[in-house]
PDB file of C-alpha atoms in Angstrom:
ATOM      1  CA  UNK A   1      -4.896 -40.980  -3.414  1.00 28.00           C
ATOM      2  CA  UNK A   2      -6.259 -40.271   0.123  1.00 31.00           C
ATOM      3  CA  UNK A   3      -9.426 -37.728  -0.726  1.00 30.00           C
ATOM      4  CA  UNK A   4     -12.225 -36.308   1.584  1.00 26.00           C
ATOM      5  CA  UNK A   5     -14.407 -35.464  -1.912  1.00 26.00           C
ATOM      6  CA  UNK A   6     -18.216 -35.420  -1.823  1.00 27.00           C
ATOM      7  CA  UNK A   7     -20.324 -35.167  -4.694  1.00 26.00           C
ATOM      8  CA  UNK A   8     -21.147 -31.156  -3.795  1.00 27.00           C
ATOM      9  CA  UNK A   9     -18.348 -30.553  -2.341  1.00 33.00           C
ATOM     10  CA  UNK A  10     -15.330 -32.115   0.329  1.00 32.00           C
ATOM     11  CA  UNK A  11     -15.055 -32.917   4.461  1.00 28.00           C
ATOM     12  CA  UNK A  12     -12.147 -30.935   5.885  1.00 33.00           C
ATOM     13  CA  UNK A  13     -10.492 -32.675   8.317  1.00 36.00           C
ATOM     14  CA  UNK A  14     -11.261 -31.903  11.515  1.00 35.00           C
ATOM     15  CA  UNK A  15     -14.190 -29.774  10.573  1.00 36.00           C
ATOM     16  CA  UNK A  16     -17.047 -32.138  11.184  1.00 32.00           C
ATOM     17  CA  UNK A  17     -20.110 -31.177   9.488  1.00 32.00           C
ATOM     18  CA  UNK A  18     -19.262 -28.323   7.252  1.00 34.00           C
ATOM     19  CA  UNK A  19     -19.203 -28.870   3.327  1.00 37.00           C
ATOM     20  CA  UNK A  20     -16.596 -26.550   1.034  1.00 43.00           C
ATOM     21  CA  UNK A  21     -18.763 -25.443  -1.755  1.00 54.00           C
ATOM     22  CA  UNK A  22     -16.717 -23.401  -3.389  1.00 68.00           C
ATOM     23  CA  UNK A  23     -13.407 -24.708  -3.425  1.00 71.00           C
ATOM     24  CA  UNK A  24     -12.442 -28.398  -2.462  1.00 77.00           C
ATOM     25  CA  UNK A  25      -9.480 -29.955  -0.794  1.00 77.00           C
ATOM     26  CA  UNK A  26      -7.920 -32.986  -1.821  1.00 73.00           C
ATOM     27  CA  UNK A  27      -4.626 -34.990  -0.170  1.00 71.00           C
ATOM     28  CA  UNK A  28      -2.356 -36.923  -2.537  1.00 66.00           C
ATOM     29  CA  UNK A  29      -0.273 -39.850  -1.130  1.00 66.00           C
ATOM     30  CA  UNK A  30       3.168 -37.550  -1.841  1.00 72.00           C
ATOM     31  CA  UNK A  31       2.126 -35.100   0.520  1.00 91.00           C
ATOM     32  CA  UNK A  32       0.699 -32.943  -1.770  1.00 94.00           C
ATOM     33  CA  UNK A  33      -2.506 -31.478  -1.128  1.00 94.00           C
ATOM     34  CA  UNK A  34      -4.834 -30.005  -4.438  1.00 94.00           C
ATOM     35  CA  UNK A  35      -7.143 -27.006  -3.839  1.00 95.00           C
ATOM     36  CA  UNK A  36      -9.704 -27.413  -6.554  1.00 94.00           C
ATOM     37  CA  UNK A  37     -11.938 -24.156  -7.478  1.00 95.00           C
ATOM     38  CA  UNK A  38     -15.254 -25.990  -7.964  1.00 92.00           C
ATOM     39  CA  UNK A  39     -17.952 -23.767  -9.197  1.00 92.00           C
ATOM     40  CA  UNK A  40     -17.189 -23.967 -12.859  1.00 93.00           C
ATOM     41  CA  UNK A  41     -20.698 -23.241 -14.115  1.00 91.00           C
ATOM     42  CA  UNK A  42     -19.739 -19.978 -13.218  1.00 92.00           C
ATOM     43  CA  UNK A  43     -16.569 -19.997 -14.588  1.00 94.00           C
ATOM     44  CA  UNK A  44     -15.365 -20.292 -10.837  1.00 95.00           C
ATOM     45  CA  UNK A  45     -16.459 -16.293 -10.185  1.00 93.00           C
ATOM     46  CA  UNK A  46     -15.809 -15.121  -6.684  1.00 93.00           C
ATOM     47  CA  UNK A  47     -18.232 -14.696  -4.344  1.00 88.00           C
ATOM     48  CA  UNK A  48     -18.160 -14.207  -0.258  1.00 87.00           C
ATOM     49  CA  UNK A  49     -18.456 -17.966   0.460  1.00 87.00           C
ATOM     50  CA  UNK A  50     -15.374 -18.362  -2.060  1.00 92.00           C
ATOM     51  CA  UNK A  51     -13.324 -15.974   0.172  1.00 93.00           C
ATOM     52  CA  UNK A  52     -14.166 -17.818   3.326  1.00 92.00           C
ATOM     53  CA  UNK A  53     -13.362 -21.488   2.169  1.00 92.00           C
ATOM     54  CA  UNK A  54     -10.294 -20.377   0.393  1.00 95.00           C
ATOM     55  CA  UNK A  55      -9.232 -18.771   3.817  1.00 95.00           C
ATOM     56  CA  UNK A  56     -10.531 -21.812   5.565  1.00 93.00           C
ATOM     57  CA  UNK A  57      -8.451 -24.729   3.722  1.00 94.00           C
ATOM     58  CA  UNK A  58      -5.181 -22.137   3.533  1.00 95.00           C
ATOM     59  CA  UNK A  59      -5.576 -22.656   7.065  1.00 94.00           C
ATOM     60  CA  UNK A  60      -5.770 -26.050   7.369  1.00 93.00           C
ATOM     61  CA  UNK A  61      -2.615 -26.829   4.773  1.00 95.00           C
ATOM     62  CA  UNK A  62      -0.458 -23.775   6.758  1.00 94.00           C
ATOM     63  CA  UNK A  63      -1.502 -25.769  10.402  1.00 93.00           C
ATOM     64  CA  UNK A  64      -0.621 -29.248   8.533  1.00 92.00           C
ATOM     65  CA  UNK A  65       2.520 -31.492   9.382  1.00 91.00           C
ATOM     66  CA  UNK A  66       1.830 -33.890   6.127  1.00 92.00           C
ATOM     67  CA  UNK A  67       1.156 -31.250   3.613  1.00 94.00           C
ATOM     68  CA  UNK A  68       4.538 -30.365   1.674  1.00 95.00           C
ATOM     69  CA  UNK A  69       3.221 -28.411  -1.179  1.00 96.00           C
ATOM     70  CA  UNK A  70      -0.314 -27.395  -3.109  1.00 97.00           C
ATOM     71  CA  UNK A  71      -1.576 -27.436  -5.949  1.00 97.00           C
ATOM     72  CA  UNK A  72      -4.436 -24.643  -7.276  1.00 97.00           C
ATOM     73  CA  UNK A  73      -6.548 -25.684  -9.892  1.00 96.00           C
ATOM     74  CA  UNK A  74     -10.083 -24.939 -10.490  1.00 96.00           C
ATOM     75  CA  UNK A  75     -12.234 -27.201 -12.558  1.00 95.00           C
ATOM     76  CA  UNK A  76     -14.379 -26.123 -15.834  1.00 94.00           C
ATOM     77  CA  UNK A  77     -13.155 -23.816 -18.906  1.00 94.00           C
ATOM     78  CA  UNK A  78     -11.540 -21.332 -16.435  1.00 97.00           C
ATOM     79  CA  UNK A  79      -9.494 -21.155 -13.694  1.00 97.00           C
ATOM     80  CA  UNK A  80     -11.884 -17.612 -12.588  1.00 97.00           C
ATOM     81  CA  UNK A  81     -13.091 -14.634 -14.560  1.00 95.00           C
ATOM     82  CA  UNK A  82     -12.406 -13.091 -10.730  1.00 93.00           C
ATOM     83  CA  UNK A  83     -15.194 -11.031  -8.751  1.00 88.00           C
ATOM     84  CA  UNK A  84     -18.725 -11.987  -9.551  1.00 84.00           C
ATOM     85  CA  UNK A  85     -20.016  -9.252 -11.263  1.00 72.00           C
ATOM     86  CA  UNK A  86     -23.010  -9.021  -9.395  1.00 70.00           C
ATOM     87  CA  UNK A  87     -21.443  -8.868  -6.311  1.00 67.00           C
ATOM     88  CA  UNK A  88     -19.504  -6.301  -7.663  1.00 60.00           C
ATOM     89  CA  UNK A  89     -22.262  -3.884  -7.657  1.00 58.00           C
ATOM     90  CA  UNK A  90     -24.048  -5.213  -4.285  1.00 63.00           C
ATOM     91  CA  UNK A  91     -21.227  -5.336  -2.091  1.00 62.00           C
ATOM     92  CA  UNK A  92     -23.075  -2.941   0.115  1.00 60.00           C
ATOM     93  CA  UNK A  93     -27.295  -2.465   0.678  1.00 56.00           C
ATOM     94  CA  UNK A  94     -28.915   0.520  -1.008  1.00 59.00           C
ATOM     95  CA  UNK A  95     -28.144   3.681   0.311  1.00 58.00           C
ATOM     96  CA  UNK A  96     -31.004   5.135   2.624  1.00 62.00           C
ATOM     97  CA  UNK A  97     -31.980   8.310   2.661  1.00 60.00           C
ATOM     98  CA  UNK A  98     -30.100  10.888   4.792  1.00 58.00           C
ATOM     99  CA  UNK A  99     -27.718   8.202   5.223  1.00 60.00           C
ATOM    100  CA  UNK A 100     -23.961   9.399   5.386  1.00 59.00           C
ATOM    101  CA  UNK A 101     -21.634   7.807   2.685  1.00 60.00           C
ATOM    102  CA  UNK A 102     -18.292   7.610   5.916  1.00 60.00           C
ATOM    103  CA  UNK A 103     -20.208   4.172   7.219  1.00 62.00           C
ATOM    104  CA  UNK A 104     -20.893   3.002   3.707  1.00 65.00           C
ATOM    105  CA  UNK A 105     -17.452   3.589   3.033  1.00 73.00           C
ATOM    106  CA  UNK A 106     -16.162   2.270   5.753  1.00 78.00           C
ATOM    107  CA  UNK A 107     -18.086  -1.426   5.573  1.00 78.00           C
ATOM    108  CA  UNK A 108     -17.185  -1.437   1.775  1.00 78.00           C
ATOM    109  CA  UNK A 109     -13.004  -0.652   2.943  1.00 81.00           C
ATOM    110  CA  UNK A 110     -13.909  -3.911   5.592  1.00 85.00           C
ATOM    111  CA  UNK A 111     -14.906  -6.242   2.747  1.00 84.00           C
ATOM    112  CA  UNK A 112     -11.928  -5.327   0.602  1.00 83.00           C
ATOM    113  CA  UNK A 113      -9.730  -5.850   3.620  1.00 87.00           C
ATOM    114  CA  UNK A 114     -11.881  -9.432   4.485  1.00 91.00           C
ATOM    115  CA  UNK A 115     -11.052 -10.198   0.560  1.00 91.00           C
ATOM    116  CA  UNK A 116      -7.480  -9.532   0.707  1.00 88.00           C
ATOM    117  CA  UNK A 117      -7.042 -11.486   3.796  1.00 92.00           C
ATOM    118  CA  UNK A 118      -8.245 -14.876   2.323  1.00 95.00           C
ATOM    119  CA  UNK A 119      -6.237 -13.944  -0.973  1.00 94.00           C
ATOM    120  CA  UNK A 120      -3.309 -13.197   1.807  1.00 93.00           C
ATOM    121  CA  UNK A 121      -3.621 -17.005   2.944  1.00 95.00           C
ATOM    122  CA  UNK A 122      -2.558 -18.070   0.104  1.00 96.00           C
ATOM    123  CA  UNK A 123       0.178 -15.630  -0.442  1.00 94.00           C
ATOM    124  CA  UNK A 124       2.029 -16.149   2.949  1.00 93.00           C
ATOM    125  CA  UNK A 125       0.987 -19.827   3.250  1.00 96.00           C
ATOM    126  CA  UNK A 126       4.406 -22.057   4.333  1.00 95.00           C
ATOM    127  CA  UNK A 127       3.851 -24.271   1.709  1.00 96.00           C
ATOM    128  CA  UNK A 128       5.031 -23.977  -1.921  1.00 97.00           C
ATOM    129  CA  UNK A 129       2.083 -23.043  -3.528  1.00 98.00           C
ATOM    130  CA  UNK A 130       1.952 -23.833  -8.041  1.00 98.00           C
ATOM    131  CA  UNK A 131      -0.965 -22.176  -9.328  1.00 98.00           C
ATOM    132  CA  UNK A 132      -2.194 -24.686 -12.870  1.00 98.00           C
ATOM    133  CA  UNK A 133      -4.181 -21.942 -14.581  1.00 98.00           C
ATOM    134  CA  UNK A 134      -6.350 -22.732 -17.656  1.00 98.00           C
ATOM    135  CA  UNK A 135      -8.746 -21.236 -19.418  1.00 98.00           C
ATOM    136  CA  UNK A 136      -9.427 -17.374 -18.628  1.00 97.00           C
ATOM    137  CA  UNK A 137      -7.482 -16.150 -15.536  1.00 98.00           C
ATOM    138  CA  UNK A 138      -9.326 -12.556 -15.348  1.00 97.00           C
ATOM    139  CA  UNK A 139      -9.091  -9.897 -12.305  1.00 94.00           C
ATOM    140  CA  UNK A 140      -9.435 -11.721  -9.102  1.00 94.00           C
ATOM    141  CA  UNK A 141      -8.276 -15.201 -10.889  1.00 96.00           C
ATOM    142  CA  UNK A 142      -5.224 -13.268 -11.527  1.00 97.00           C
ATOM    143  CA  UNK A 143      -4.889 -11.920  -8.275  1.00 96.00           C
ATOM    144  CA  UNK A 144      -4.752 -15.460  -6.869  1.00 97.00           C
ATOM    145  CA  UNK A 145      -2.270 -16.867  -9.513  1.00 98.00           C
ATOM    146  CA  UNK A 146      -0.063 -14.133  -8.253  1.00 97.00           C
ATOM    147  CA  UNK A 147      -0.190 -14.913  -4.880  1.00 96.00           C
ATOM    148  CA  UNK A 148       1.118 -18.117  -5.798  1.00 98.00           C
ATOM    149  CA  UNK A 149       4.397 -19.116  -5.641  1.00 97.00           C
ATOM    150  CA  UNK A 150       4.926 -20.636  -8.626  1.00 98.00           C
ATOM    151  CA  UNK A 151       2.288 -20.308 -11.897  1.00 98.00           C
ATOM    152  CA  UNK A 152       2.093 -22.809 -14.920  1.00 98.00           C
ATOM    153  CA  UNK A 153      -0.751 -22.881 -17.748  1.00 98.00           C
ATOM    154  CA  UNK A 154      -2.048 -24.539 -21.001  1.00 98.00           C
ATOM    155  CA  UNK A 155      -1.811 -23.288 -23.878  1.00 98.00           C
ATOM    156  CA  UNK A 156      -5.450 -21.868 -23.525  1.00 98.00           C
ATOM    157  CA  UNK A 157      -4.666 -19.824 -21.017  1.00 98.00           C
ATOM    158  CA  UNK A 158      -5.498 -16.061 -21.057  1.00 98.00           C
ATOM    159  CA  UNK A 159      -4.511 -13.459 -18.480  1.00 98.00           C
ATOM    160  CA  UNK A 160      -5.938 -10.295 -17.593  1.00 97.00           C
ATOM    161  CA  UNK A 161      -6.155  -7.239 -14.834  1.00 96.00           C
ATOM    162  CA  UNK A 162      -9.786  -6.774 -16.218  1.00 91.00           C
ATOM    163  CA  UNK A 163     -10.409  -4.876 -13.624  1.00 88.00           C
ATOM    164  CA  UNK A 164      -9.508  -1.540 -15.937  1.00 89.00           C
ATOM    165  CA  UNK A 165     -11.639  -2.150 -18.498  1.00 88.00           C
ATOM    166  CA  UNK A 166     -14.843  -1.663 -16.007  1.00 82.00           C
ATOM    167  CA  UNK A 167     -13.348   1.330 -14.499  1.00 80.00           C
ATOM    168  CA  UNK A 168     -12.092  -0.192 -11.006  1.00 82.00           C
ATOM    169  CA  UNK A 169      -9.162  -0.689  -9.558  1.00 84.00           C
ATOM    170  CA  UNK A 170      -7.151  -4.211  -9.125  1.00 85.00           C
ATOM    171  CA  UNK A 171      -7.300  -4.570  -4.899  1.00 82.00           C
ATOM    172  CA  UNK A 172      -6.958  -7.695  -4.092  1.00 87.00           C
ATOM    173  CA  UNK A 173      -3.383  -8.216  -4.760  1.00 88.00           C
ATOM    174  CA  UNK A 174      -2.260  -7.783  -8.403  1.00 92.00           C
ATOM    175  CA  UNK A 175      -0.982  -3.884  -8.202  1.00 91.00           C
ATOM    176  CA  UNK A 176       1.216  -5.498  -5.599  1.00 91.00           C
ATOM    177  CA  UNK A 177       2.620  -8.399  -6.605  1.00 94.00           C
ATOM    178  CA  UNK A 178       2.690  -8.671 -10.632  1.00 95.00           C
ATOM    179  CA  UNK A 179       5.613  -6.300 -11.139  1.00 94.00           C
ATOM    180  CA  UNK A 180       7.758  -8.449  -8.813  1.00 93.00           C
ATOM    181  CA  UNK A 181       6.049 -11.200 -11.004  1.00 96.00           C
ATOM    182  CA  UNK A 182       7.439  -9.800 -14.448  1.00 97.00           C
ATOM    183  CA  UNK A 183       8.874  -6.120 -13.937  1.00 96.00           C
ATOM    184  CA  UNK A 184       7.688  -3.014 -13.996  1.00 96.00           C
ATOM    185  CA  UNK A 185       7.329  -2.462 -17.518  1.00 97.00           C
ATOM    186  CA  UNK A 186       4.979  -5.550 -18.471  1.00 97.00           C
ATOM    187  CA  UNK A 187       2.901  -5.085 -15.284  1.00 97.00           C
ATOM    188  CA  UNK A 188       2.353  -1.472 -16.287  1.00 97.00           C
ATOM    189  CA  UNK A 189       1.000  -2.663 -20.082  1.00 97.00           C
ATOM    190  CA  UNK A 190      -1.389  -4.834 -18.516  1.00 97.00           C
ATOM    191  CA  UNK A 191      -2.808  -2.983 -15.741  1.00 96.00           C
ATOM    192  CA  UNK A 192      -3.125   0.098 -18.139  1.00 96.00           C
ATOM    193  CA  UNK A 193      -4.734  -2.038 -20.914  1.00 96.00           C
ATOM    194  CA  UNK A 194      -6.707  -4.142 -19.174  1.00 95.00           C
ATOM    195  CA  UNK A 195      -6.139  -6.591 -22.332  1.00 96.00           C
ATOM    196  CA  UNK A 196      -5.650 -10.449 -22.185  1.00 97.00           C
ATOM    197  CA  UNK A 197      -1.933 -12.046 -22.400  1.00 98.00           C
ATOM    198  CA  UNK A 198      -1.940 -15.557 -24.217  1.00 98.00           C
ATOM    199  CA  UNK A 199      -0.113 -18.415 -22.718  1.00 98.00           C
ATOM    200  CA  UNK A 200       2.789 -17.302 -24.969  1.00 98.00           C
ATOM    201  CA  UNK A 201       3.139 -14.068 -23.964  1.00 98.00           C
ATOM    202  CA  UNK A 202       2.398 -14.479 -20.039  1.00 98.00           C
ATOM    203  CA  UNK A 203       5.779 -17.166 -20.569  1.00 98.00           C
ATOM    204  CA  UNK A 204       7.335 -14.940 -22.436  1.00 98.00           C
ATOM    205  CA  UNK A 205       7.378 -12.077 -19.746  1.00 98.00           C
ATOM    206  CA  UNK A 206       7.714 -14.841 -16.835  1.00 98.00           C
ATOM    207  CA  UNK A 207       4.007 -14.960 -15.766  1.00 98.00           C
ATOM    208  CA  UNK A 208       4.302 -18.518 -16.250  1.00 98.00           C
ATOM    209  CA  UNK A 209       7.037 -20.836 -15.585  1.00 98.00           C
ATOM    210  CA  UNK A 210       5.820 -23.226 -18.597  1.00 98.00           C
ATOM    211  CA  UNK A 211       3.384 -24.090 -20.777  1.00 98.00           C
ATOM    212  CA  UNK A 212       1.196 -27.298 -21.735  1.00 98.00           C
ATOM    213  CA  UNK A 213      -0.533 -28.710 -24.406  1.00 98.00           C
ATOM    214  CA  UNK A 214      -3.619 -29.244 -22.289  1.00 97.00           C
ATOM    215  CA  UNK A 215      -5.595 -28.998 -19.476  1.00 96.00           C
ATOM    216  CA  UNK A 216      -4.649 -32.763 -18.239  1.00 96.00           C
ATOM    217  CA  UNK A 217      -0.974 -32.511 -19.141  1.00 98.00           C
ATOM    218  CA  UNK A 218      -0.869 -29.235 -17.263  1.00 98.00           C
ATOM    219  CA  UNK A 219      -2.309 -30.883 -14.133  1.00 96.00           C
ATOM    220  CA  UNK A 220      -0.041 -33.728 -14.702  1.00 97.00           C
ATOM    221  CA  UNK A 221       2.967 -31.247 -14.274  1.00 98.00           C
ATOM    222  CA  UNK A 222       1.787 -29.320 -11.762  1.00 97.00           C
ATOM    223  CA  UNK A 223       1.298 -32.629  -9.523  1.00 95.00           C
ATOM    224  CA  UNK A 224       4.973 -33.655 -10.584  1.00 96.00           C
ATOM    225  CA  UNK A 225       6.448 -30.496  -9.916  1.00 97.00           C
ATOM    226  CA  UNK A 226       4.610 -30.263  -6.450  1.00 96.00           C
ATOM    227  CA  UNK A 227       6.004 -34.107  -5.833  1.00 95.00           C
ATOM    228  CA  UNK A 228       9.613 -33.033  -6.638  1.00 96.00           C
ATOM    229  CA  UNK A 229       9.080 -29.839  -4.441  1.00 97.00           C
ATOM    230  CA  UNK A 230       7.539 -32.665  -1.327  1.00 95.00           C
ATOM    231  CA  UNK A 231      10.689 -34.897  -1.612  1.00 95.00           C
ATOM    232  CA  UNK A 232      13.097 -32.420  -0.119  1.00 96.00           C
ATOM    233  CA  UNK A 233      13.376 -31.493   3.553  1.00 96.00           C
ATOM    234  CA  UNK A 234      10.195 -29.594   4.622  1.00 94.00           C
ATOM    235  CA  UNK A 235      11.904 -27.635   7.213  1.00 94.00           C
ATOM    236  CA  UNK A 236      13.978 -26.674   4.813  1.00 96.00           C
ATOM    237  CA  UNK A 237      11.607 -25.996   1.916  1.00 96.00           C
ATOM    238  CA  UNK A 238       9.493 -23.533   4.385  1.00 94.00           C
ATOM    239  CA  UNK A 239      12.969 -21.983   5.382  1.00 94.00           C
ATOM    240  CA  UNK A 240      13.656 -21.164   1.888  1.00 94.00           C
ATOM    241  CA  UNK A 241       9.972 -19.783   1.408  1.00 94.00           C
ATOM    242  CA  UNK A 242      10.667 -17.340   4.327  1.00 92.00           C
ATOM    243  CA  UNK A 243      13.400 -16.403   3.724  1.00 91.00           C
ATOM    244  CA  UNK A 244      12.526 -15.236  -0.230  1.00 90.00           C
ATOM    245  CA  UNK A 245       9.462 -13.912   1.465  1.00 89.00           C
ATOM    246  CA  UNK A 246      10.471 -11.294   4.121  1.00 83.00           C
ATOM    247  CA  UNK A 247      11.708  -8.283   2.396  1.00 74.00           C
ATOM    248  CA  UNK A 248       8.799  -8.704   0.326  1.00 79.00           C
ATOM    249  CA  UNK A 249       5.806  -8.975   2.740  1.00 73.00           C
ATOM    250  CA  UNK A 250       5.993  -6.148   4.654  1.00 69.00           C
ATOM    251  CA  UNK A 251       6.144  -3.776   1.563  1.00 74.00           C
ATOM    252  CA  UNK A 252       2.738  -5.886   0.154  1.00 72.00           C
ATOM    253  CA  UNK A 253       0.959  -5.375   3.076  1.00 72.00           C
ATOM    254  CA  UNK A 254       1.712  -1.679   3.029  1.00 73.00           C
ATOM    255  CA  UNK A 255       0.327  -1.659  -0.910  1.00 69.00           C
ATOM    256  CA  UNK A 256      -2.631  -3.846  -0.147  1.00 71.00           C
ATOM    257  CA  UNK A 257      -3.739  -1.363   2.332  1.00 71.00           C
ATOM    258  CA  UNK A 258      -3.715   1.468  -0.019  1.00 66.00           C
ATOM    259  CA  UNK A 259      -4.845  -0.039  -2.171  1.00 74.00           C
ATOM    260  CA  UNK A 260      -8.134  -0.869   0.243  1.00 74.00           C
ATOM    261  CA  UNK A 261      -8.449   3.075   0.907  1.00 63.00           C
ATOM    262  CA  UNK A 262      -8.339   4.335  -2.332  1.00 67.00           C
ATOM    263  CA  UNK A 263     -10.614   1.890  -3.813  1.00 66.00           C
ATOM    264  CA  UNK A 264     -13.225   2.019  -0.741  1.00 65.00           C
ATOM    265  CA  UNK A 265     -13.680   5.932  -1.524  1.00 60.00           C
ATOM    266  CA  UNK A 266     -13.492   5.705  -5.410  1.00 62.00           C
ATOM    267  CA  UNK A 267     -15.701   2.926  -5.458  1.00 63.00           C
ATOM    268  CA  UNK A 268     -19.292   4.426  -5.952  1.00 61.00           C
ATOM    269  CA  UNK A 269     -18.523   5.988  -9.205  1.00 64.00           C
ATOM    270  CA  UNK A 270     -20.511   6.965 -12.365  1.00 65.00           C
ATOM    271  CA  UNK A 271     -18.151   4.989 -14.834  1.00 65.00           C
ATOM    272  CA  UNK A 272     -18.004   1.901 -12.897  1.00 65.00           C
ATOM    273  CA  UNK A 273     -21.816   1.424 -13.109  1.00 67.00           C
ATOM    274  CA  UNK A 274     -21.178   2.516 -16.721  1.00 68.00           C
ATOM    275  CA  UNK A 275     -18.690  -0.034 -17.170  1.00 69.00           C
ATOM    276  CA  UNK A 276     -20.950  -3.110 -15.556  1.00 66.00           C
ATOM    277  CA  UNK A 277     -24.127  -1.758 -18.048  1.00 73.00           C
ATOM    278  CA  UNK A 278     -21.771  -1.800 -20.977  1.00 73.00           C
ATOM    279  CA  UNK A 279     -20.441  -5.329 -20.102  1.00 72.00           C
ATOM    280  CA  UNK A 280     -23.899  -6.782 -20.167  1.00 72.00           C
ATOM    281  CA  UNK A 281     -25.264  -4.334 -23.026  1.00 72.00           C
ATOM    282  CA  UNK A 282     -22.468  -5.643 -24.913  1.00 78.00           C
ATOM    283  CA  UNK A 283     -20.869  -2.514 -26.313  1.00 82.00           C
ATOM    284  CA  UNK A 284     -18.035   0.144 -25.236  1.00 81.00           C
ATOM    285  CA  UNK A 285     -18.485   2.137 -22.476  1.00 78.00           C
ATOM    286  CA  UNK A 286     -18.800   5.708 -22.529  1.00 79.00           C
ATOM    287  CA  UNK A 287     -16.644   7.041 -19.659  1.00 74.00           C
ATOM    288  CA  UNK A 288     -16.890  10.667 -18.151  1.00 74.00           C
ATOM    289  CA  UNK A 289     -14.273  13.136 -18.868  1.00 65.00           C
ATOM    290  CA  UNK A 290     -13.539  13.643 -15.325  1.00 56.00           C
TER     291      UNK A 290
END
């Protein structure tokens, strides 16, 4: 294995200097490259610096002439319990007085749009892309095992557009992309819901494309899978990625961006702050009628 690992984190090629803390980059001798998330005591929760690395080394692989596909993994119990839920409610500064909500607004509708770009990376990246999810895969994780191309699991695994059950809106992808995933029907039970699918289930509705015992047999497949994917004719490979792709993109971007609007003006609401209280107090929310 050819790796650029560090103790806190990896050197990216050709980026002297800077350390990935939040995600790391690895390069396997099949010309397969491994994006680790690596902040597990937090259950790999996202966080600005998360956005910018994962944009940063879907960069690199896109711009590569070795790569030939990627794995996503993340390292810990969970693969991400998505948005950190501080940052959540401090995406912007306190309000000051007299201050008029439009540029609020409009630097919280510039974050989402920042967000969805890195999660875009991934998405449109010329590389097959298998996302090996374990653990919980909640809100944002899910949003980034969607934008892969391919998703596998173990048996541990536990999906979720958790997102509802605080009062916000998904906006970083899922709205967009899980119905293609597994149909309308499905996509509409678990964005309404808000409630966890088990490995079974996400299978059985073609979330996932299999299943493993474990979190080291589900690596182990991932990495074979990815190898099988690197041994056919890269040209061709990215071809075939493109050409699945088109219809689709153009339609995603149009849903990511109203997605962005709505959210950025629905944001600052009295049951989302409800929602983040009753997750930490531990008990169900009490939402407004209205």
């Amino acid at each position: 294995m050819r790796s650029w690992m560090r103790r806190q984190g990896c050197w990216l090629p050709g980026r002297a200097g800077r350390v990935v803390e939040a995600a790391r980059l690895r390069f396997h001798e099949a010309q397969v490259a491994e994006v680790v998330l690596a902040n597990p005591g937090r259950l790999n929760a996202m966080d600005p610096v998360f956005f910018a690395e994962l944009a940063a080394i879907f960069a690199r692989i896109a711009d590569s002439r070795v790569v030939r596909a990627v794995v996503l993994r993340a390292e810990g119990r969970a693969f991400s319990i998505g948005l950190d839920k501080e940052l959540s409610m401090n995406l912007l500064p306190p309000a000051r007085p007299g201050e008029p909500p439009a540029g609020r607004t409009t630097l919280l509708h510039r974050t989402i749009r920042r967000f969805q770009a890195a999660m875009m990376t991934v998405r449109s990246c010329p590389k097959p892309v298998i996302a090996a999810v374990n653990g919980f895969c909640f809100g944002g994780g899910l949003d980034l095992a969607c934008a892969a191309d391919i998703r596998l699991c173990a048996a541990d695994a536990q999906f979720a557009v958790h997102e509802t059950r605080i009062a916000m809106v998904a906006d970083l992808g899922t709205l967009t992309w899980l119905p293609r995933i597994i149909g309308r029907g499905p996509a509409r039970e678990m964005a309404f819901t808000g409630a966890p699918a088990g490995a079974g289930r996400a299978q059985a509705i073609g979330l996932v494309n299999a299943v493993y015992p474990d979190r080291e047999q589900l690596l182990a497949g991932a990495l074979d899978l990815a190898r099988n994917i690197a041994r056919n004719a890269p040209l061709v490979v990215s071809a075939v990625k493109h050409l699945m792709d088109e219809a689709e993109l153009v339609e995603e971007e149009r849903g990511l961006r109203h997605v962005a609007l709505w959210n950025a003006g629905h944001f600052f609401s009295a049951d989302l702050e409800e929602g983040h209280r009753a997750a930490l107090e531990r008990r169900e929310p009490k939402w407004s009628e209205d």
